[in-house]
mmCIF file of C-alpha atoms and ligand atoms in Angstrom:
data_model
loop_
_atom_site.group_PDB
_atom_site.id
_atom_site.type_symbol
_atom_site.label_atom_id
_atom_site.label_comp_id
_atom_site.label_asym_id
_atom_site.label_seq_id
_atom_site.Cartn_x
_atom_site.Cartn_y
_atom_site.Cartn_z
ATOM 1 C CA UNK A 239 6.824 113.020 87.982
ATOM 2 C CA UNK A 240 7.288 116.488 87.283
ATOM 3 C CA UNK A 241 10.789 117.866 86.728
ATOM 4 C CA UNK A 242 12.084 120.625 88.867
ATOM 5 C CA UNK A 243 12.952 123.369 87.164
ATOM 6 C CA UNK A 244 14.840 125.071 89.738
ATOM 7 C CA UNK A 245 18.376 124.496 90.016
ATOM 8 C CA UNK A 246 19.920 123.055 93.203
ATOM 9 C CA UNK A 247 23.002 123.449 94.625
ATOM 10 C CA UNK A 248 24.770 122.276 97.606
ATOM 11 C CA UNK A 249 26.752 124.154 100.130
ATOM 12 C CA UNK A 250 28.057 123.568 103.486
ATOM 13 C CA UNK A 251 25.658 123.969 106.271
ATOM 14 C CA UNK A 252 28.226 125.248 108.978
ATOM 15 C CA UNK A 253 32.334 125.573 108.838
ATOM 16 C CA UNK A 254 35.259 127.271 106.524
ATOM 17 C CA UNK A 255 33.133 127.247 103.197
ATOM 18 C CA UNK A 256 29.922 128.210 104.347
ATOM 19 C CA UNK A 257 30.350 132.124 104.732
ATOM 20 C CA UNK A 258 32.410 132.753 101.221
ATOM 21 C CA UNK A 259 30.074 130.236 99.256
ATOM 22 C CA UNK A 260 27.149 132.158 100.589
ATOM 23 C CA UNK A 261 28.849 135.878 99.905
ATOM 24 C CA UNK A 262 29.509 134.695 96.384
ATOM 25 C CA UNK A 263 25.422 133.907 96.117
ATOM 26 C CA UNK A 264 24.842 137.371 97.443
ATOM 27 C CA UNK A 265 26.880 139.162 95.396
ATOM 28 C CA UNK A 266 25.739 137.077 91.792
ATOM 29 C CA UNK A 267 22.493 139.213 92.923
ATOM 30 C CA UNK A 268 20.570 135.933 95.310
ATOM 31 C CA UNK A 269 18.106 136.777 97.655
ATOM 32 C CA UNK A 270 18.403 134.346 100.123
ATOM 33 C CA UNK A 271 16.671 134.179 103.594
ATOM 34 C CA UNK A 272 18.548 131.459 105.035
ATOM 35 C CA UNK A 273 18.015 130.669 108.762
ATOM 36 C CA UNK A 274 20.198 128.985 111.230
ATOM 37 C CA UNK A 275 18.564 125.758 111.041
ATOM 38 C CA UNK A 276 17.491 125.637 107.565
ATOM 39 C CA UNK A 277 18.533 122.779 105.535
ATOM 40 C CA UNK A 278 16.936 124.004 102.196
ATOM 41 C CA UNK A 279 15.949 127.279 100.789
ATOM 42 C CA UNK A 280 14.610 128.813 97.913
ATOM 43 C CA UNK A 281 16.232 132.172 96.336
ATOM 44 C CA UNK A 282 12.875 134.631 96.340
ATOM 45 C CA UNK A 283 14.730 136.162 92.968
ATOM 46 C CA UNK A 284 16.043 133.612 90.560
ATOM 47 C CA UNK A 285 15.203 129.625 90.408
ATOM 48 C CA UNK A 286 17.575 128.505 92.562
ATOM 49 C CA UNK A 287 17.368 126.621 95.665
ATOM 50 C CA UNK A 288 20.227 125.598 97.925
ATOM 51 C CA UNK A 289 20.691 122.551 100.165
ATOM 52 C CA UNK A 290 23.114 123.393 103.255
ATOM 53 C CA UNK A 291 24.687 120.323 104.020
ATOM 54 C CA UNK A 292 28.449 118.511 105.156
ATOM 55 C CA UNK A 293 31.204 119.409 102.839
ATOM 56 C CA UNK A 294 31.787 115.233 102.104
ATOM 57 C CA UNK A 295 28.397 114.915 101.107
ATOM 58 C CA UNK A 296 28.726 117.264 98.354
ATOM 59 C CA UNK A 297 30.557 116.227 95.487
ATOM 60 C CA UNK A 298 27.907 112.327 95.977
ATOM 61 C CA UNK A 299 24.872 114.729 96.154
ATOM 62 C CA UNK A 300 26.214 116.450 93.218
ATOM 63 C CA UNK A 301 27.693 113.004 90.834
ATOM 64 C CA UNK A 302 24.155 111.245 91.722
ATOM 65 C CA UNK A 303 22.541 114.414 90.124
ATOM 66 C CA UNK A 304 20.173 115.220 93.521
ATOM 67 C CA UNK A 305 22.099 118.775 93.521
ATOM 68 C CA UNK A 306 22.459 120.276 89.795
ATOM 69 C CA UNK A 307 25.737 122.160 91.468
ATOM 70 C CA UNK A 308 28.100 121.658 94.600
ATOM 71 C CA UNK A 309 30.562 124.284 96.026
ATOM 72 C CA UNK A 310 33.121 122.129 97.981
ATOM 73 C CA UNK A 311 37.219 122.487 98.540
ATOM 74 C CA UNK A 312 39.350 120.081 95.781
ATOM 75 C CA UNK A 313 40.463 118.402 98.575
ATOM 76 C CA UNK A 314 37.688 116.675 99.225
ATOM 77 C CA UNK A 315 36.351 116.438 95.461
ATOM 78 C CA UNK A 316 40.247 115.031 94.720
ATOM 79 C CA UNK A 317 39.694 112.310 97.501
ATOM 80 C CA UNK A 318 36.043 111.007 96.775
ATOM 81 C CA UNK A 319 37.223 110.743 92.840
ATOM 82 C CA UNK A 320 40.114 108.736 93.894
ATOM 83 C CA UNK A 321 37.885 106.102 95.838
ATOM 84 C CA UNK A 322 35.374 106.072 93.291
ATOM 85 C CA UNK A 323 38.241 105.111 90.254
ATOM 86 C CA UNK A 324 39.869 102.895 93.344
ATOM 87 C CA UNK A 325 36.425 101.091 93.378
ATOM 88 C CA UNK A 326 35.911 101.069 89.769
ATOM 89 C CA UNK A 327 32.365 103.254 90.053
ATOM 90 C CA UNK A 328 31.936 105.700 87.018
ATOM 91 C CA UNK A 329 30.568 108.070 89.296
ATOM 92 C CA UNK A 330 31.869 112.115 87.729
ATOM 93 C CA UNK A 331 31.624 115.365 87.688
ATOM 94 C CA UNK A 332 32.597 118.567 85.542
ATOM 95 C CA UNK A 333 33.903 121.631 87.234
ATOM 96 C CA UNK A 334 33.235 124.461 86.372
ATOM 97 C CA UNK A 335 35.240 127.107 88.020
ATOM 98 C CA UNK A 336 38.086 127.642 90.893
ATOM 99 C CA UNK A 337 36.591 130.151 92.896
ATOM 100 C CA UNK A 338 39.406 131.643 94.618
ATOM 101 C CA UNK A 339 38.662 131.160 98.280
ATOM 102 C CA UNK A 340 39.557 128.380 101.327
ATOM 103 C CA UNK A 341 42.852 128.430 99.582
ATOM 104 C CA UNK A 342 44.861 125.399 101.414
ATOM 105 C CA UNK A 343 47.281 122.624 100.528
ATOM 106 C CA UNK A 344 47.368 118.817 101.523
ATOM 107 C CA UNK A 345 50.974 118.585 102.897
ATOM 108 C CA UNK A 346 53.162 115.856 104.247
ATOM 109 C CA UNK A 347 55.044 117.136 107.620
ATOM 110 C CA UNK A 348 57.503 115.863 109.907
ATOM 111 C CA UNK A 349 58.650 116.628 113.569
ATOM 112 C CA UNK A 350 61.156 119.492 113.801
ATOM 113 C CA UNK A 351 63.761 116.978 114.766
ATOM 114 C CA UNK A 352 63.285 114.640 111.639
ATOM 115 C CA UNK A 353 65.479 115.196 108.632
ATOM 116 C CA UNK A 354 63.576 115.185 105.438
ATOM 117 C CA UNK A 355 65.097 115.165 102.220
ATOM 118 C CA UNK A 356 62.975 113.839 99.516
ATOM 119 C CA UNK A 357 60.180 111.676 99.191
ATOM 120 C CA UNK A 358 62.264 109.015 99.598
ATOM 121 C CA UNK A 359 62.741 109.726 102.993
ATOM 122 C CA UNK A 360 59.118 108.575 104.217
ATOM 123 C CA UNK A 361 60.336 105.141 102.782
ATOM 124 C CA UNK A 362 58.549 102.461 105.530
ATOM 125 C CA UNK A 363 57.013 105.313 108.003
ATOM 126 C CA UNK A 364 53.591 105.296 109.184
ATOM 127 C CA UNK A 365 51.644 108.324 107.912
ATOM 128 C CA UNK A 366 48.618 109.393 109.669
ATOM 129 C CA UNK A 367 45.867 111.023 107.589
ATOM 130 C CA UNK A 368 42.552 111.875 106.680
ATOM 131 C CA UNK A 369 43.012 112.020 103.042
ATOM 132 C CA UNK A 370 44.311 107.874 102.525
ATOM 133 C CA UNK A 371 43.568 107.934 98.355
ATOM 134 C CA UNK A 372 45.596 111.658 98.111
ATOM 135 C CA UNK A 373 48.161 110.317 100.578
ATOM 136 C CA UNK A 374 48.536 106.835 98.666
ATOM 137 C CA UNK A 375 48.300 108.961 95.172
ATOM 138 C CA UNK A 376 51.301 110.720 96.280
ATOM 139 C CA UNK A 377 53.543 107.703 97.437
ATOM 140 C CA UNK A 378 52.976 106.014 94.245
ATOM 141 C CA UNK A 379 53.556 108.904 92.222
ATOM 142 C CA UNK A 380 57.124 108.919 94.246
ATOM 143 C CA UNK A 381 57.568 105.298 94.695
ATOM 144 C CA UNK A 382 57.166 105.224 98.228
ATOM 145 C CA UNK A 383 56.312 101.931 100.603
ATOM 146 C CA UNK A 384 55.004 103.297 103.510
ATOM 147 C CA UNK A 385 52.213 102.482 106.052
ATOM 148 C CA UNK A 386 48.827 104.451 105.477
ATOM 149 C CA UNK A 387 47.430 105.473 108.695
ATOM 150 C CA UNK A 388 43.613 106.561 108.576
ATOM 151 C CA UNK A 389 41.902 108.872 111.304
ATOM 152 C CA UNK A 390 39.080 110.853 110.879
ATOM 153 C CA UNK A 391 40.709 113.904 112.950
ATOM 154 C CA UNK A 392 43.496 115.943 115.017
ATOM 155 C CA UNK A 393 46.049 113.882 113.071
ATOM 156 C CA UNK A 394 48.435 116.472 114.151
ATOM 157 C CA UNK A 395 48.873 115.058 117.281
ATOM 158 C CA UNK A 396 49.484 111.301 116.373
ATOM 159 C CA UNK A 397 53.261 112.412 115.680
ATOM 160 C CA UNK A 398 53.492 113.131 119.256
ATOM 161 C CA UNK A 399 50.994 110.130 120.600
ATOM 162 C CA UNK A 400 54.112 107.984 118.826
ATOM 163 C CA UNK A 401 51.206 106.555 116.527
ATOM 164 C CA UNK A 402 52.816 108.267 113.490
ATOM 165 C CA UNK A 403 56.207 109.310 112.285
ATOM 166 C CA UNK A 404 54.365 111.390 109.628
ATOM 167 C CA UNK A 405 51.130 113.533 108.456
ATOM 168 C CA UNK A 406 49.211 114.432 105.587
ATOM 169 C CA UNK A 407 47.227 116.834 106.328
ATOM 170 C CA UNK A 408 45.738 120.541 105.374
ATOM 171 C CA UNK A 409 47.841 123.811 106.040
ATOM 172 C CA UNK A 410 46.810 127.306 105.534
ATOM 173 C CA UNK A 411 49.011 129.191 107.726
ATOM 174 C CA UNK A 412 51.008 126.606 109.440
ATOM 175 C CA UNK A 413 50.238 127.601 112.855
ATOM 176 C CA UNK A 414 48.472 124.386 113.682
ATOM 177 C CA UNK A 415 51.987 122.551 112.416
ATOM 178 C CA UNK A 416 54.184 124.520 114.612
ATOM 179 C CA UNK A 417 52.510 124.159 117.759
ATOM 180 C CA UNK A 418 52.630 120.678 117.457
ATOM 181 C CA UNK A 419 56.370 120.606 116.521
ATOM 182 C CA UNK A 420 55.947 119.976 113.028
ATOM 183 C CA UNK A 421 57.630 121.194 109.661
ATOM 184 C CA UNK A 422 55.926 121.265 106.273
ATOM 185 C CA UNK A 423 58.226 119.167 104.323
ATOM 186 C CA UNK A 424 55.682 118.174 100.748
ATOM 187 C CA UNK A 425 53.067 119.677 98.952
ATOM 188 C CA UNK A 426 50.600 116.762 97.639
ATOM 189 C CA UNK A 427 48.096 118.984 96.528
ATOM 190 C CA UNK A 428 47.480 122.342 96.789
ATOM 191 C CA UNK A 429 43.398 123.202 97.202
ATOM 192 C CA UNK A 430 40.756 125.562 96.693
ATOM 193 C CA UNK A 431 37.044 126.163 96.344
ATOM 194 C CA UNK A 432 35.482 124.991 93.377
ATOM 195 C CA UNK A 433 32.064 125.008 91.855
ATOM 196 C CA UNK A 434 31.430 121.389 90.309
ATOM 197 C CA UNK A 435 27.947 120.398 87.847
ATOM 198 C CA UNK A 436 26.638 117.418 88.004
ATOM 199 C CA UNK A 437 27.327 115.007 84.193
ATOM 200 C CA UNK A 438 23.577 114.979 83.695
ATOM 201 C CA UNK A 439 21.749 117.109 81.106
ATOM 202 C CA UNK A 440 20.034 119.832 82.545
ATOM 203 C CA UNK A 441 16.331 121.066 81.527
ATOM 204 C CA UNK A 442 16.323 123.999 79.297
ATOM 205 C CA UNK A 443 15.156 126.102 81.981
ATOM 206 C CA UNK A 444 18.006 125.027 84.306
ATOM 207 C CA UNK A 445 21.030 125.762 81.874
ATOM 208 C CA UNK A 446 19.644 129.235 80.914
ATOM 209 C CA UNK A 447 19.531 129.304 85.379
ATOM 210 C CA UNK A 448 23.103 127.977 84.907
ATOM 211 C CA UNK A 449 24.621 130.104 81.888
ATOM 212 C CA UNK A 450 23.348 133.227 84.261
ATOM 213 C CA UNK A 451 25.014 131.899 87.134
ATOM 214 C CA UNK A 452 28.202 131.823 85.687
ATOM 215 C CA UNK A 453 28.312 134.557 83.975
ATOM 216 C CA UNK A 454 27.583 136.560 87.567
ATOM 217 C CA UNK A 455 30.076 134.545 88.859
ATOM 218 C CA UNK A 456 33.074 135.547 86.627
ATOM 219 C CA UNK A 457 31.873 139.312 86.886
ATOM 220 C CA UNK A 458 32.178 138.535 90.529
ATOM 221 C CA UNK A 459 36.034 136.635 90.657
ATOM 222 C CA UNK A 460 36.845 139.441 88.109
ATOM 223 C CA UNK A 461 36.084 142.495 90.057
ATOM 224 C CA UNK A 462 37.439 141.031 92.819
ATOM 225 C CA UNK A 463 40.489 141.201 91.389
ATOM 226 C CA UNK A 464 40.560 144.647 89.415
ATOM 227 C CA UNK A 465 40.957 147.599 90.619
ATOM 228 C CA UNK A 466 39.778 151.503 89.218
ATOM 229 C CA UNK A 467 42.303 153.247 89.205
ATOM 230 C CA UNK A 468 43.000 157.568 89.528
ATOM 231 C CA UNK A 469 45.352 159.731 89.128
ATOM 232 C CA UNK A 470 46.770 163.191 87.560
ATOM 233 C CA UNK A 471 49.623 162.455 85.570
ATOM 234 C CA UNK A 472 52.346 165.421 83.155
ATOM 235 C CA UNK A 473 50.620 165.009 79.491
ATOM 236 C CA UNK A 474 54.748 164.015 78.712
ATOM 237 C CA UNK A 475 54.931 161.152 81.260
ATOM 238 C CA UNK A 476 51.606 159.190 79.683
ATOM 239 C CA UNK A 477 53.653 156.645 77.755
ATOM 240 C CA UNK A 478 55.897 155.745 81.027
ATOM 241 C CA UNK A 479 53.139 155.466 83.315
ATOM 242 C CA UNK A 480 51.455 152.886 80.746
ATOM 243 C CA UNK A 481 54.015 150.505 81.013
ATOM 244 C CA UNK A 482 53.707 150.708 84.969
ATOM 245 C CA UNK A 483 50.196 149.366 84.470
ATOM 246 C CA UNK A 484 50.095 146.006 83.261
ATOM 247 C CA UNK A 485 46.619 144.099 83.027
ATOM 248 C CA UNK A 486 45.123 147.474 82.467
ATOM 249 C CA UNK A 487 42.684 148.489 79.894
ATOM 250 C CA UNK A 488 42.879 151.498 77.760
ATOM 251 C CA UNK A 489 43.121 155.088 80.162
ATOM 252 C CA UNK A 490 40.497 157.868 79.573
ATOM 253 C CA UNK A 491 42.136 160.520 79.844
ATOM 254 C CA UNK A 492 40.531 163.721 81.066
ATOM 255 C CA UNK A 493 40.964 167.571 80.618
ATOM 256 C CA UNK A 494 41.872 169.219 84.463
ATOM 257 C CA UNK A 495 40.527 172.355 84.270
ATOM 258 C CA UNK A 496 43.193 175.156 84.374
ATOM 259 C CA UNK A 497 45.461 173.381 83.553
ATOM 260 C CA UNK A 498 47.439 172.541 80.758
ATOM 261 C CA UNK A 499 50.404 170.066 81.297
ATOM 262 C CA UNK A 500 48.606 167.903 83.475
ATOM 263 C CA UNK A 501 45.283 165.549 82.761
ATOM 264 C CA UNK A 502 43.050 163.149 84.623
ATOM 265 C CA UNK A 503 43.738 159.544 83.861
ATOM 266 C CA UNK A 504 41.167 156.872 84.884
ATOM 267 C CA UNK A 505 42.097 152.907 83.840
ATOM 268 C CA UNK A 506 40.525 149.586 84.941
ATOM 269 C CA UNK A 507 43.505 146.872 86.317
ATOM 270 C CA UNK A 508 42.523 143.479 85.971
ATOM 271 C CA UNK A 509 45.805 142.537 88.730
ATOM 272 C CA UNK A 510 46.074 143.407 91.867
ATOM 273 C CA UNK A 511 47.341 146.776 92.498
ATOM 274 C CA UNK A 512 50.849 146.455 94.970
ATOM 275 C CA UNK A 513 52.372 149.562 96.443
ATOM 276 C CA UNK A 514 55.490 148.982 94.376
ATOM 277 C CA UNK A 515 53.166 149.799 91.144
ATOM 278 C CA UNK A 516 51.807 153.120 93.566
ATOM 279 C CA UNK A 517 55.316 153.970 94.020
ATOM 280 C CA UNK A 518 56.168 153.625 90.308
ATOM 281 C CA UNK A 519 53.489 155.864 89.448
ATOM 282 C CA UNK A 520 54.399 158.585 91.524
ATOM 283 C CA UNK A 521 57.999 158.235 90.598
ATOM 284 C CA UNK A 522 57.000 159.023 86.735
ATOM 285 C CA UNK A 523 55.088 161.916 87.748
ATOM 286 C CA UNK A 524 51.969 160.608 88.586
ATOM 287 C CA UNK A 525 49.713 162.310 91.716
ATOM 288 C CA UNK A 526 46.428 162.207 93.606
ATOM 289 C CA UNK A 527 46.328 158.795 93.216
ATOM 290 C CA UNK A 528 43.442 156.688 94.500
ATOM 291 C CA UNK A 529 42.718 152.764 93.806
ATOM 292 C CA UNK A 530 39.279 152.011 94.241
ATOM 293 C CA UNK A 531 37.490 148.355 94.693
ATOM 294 C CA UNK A 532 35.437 147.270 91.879
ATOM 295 C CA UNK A 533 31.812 146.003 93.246
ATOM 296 C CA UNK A 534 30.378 144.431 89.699
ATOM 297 C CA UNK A 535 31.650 144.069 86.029
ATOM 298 C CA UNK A 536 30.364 142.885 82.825
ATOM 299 C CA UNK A 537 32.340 142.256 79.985
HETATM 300 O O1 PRT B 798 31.256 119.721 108.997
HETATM 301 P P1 PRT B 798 31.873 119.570 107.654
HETATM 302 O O2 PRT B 798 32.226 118.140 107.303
HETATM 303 O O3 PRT B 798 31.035 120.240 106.591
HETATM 304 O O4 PRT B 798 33.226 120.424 107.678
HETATM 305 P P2 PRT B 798 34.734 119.957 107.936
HETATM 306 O O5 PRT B 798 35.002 120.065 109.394
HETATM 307 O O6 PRT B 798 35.034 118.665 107.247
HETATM 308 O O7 PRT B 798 35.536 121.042 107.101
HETATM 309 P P3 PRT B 798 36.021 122.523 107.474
HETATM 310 O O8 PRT B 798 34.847 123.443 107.596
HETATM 311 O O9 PRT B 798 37.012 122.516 108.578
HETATM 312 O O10 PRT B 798 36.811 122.856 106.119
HETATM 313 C C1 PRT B 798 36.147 122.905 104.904
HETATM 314 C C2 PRT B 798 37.168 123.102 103.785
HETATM 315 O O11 PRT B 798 37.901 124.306 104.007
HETATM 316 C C3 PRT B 798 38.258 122.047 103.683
HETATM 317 O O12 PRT B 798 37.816 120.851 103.060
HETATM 318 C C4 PRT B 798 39.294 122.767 102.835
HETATM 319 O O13 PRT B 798 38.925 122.730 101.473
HETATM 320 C C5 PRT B 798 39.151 124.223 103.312
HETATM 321 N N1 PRT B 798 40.247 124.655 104.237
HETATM 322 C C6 PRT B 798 41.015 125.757 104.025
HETATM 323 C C7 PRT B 798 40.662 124.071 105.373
HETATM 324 C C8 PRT B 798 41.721 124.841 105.866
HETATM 325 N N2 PRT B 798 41.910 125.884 105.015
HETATM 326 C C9 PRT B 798 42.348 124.464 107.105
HETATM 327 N N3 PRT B 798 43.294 125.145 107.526
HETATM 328 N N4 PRT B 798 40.220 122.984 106.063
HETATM 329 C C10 PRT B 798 40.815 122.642 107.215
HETATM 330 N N5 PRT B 798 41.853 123.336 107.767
HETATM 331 C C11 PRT B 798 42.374 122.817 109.080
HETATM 332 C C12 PRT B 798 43.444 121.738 108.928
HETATM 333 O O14 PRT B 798 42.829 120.455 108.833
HETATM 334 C C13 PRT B 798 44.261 121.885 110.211
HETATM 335 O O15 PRT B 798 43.640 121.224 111.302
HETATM 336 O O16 PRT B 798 42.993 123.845 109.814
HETATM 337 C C14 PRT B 798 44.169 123.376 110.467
HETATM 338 C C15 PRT B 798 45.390 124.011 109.874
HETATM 339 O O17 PRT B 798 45.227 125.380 109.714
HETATM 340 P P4 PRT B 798 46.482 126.361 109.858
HETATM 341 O O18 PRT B 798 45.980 127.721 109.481
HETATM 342 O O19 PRT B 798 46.905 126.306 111.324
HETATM 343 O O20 PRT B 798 47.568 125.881 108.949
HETATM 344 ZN ZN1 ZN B 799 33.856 117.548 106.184
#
């Protein structure tokens, strides 16, 4: 049988990680011309093909070695480990990289009437979830004996159906919580998007697919986060205005013509760039200051 030589990865087919995972493709430099209804597609540019399918299936797909890589929320990676150790299957997976987006946390919440105090405080209630190995994790971690309730779905309601005095569930904002009357009251685990290999060894051809991959991929997180920044800044205010930039790499500094106290300072931050820091700047001196996104990088 002849071995691919294309790498594979999975990636939801429809739903919260489908649009980020496929922007991160685009901007390592894919070509993708993914339809609708597609299920598997080839990039026309590197050798990579990707298989869109349900977020669960992912990190199987991904420890049975069908897809070399997955891009799929801890949450659910977290969960499927736990039932594989529960069940005593060696079934792994290495990950690779926290990619910064569908930031969310599992949390335990209460109604806005309930008192909660510690853990200790969910001693004998029924919690519903859809996360039973995270939820069970957690209450053995604290010592807990409590009743493990599993649905598939809108757990925040069983609270209110009096099938629950408890949830586990996922929280971004916490808007989905307060309409139903409840409070965030633990943090089990907190979650994001990461990009998991599968344990087996890759052809030649795939890891050099797979060393280029990543090294896109941390040029992409990376400019994400930095920022170029502009300014004229007083020749006798440089040293100040250095401290105000932490995470920043060495300024060039530029001659304005016509002038002789001022010059033109251009640095790279690798941290986000907050008003305060703006405000700093222009407080030591600094003016015409611009901040301006950073689309690729290459260390
Ligand atoms: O069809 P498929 O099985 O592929 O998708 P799915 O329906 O299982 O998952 P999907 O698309 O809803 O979520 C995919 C992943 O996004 C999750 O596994 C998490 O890693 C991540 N994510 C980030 C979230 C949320 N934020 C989130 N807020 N997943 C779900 N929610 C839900 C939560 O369950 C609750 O119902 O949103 C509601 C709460 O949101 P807030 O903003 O009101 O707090
Ligand atoms: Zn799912």
């Amino acid at each position: 049988m002849k071995t691919s030589t294309r790498l594979r990865i999975a990636i939801q087919k429809n739903g919260r990680l489908n649009s980020d995972s496929m922007d991160l493709l685009f901007h390592c430099g894919l070509k993708i011309r993914a339809t609708q209804k597609a299920l598997y597609c080839h990039a026309e540019n590197l050798p990579i093909d990707i298989l869109f399918v349900r977020d669960d299936d992912i990190p199987t797909l991904v420890m049975d070695g069908v897809c070399d890589l997955g891009i799929v929320g801890e949450n659910v990676l977290l969960e499927q480990a736990l039932e594989h150790k529960e069940n005593g299957s060696k079934k792994e997976f290495d990950t690779i990289k926290k990619l910064g987006f569908s930031r969310c946390r599992l949390s335990i919440a209460m109604p806005n009437d309930k008192t909660f105090t510690d853990a200790n405080t969910l001693q004998n209630c029924r919690i519903a979830t859809s996360y039973p190995n995270l939820l069970r994790d957690y209450l053995k971690r604290h010592h807990v004996k409590a009743e493990v309730m599993t649905i598939a779905g809108s757990v925040e309601v069983a609270p209110r159906l009096d099938m629950a005095d408890a949830i586990c569930d996922l929280v971004s904002t916490g808007a989905t919580l307060e309409e139903n009357n409840l409070k965030e009251v633990d943090t089990v685990i907190h979650s994001q998007a990461v990009l998991i290999k599968t344990k087996n060894t890759l052809t030649p051809e795939k890891t050099e697919t797979l060393e280029l991959l990543i090294r896109r991929i941390e040029g992409v997180l990376k400019a994400q986060e930095s920022k170029y920044i502009m300014f004229h800044a007083p020749k006798s205010s440089l040293a100040s205005i250095k401290s105000i930039l932490p995470g920043c790499e060495t300024p060039t500094i530029m001659f304005l013509e016509g002038v002789d106290d001022k010059v033109a300072v251009h640095v790279v931050s690798s941290e986000g760039v907050f008003w305060s820091t703006l405000e700093k700047l222009k407080q030591a001196g600094a003016s015409s200051i611009l901040v301006l996104p950073i689309e690729k990088m290459l260390s």
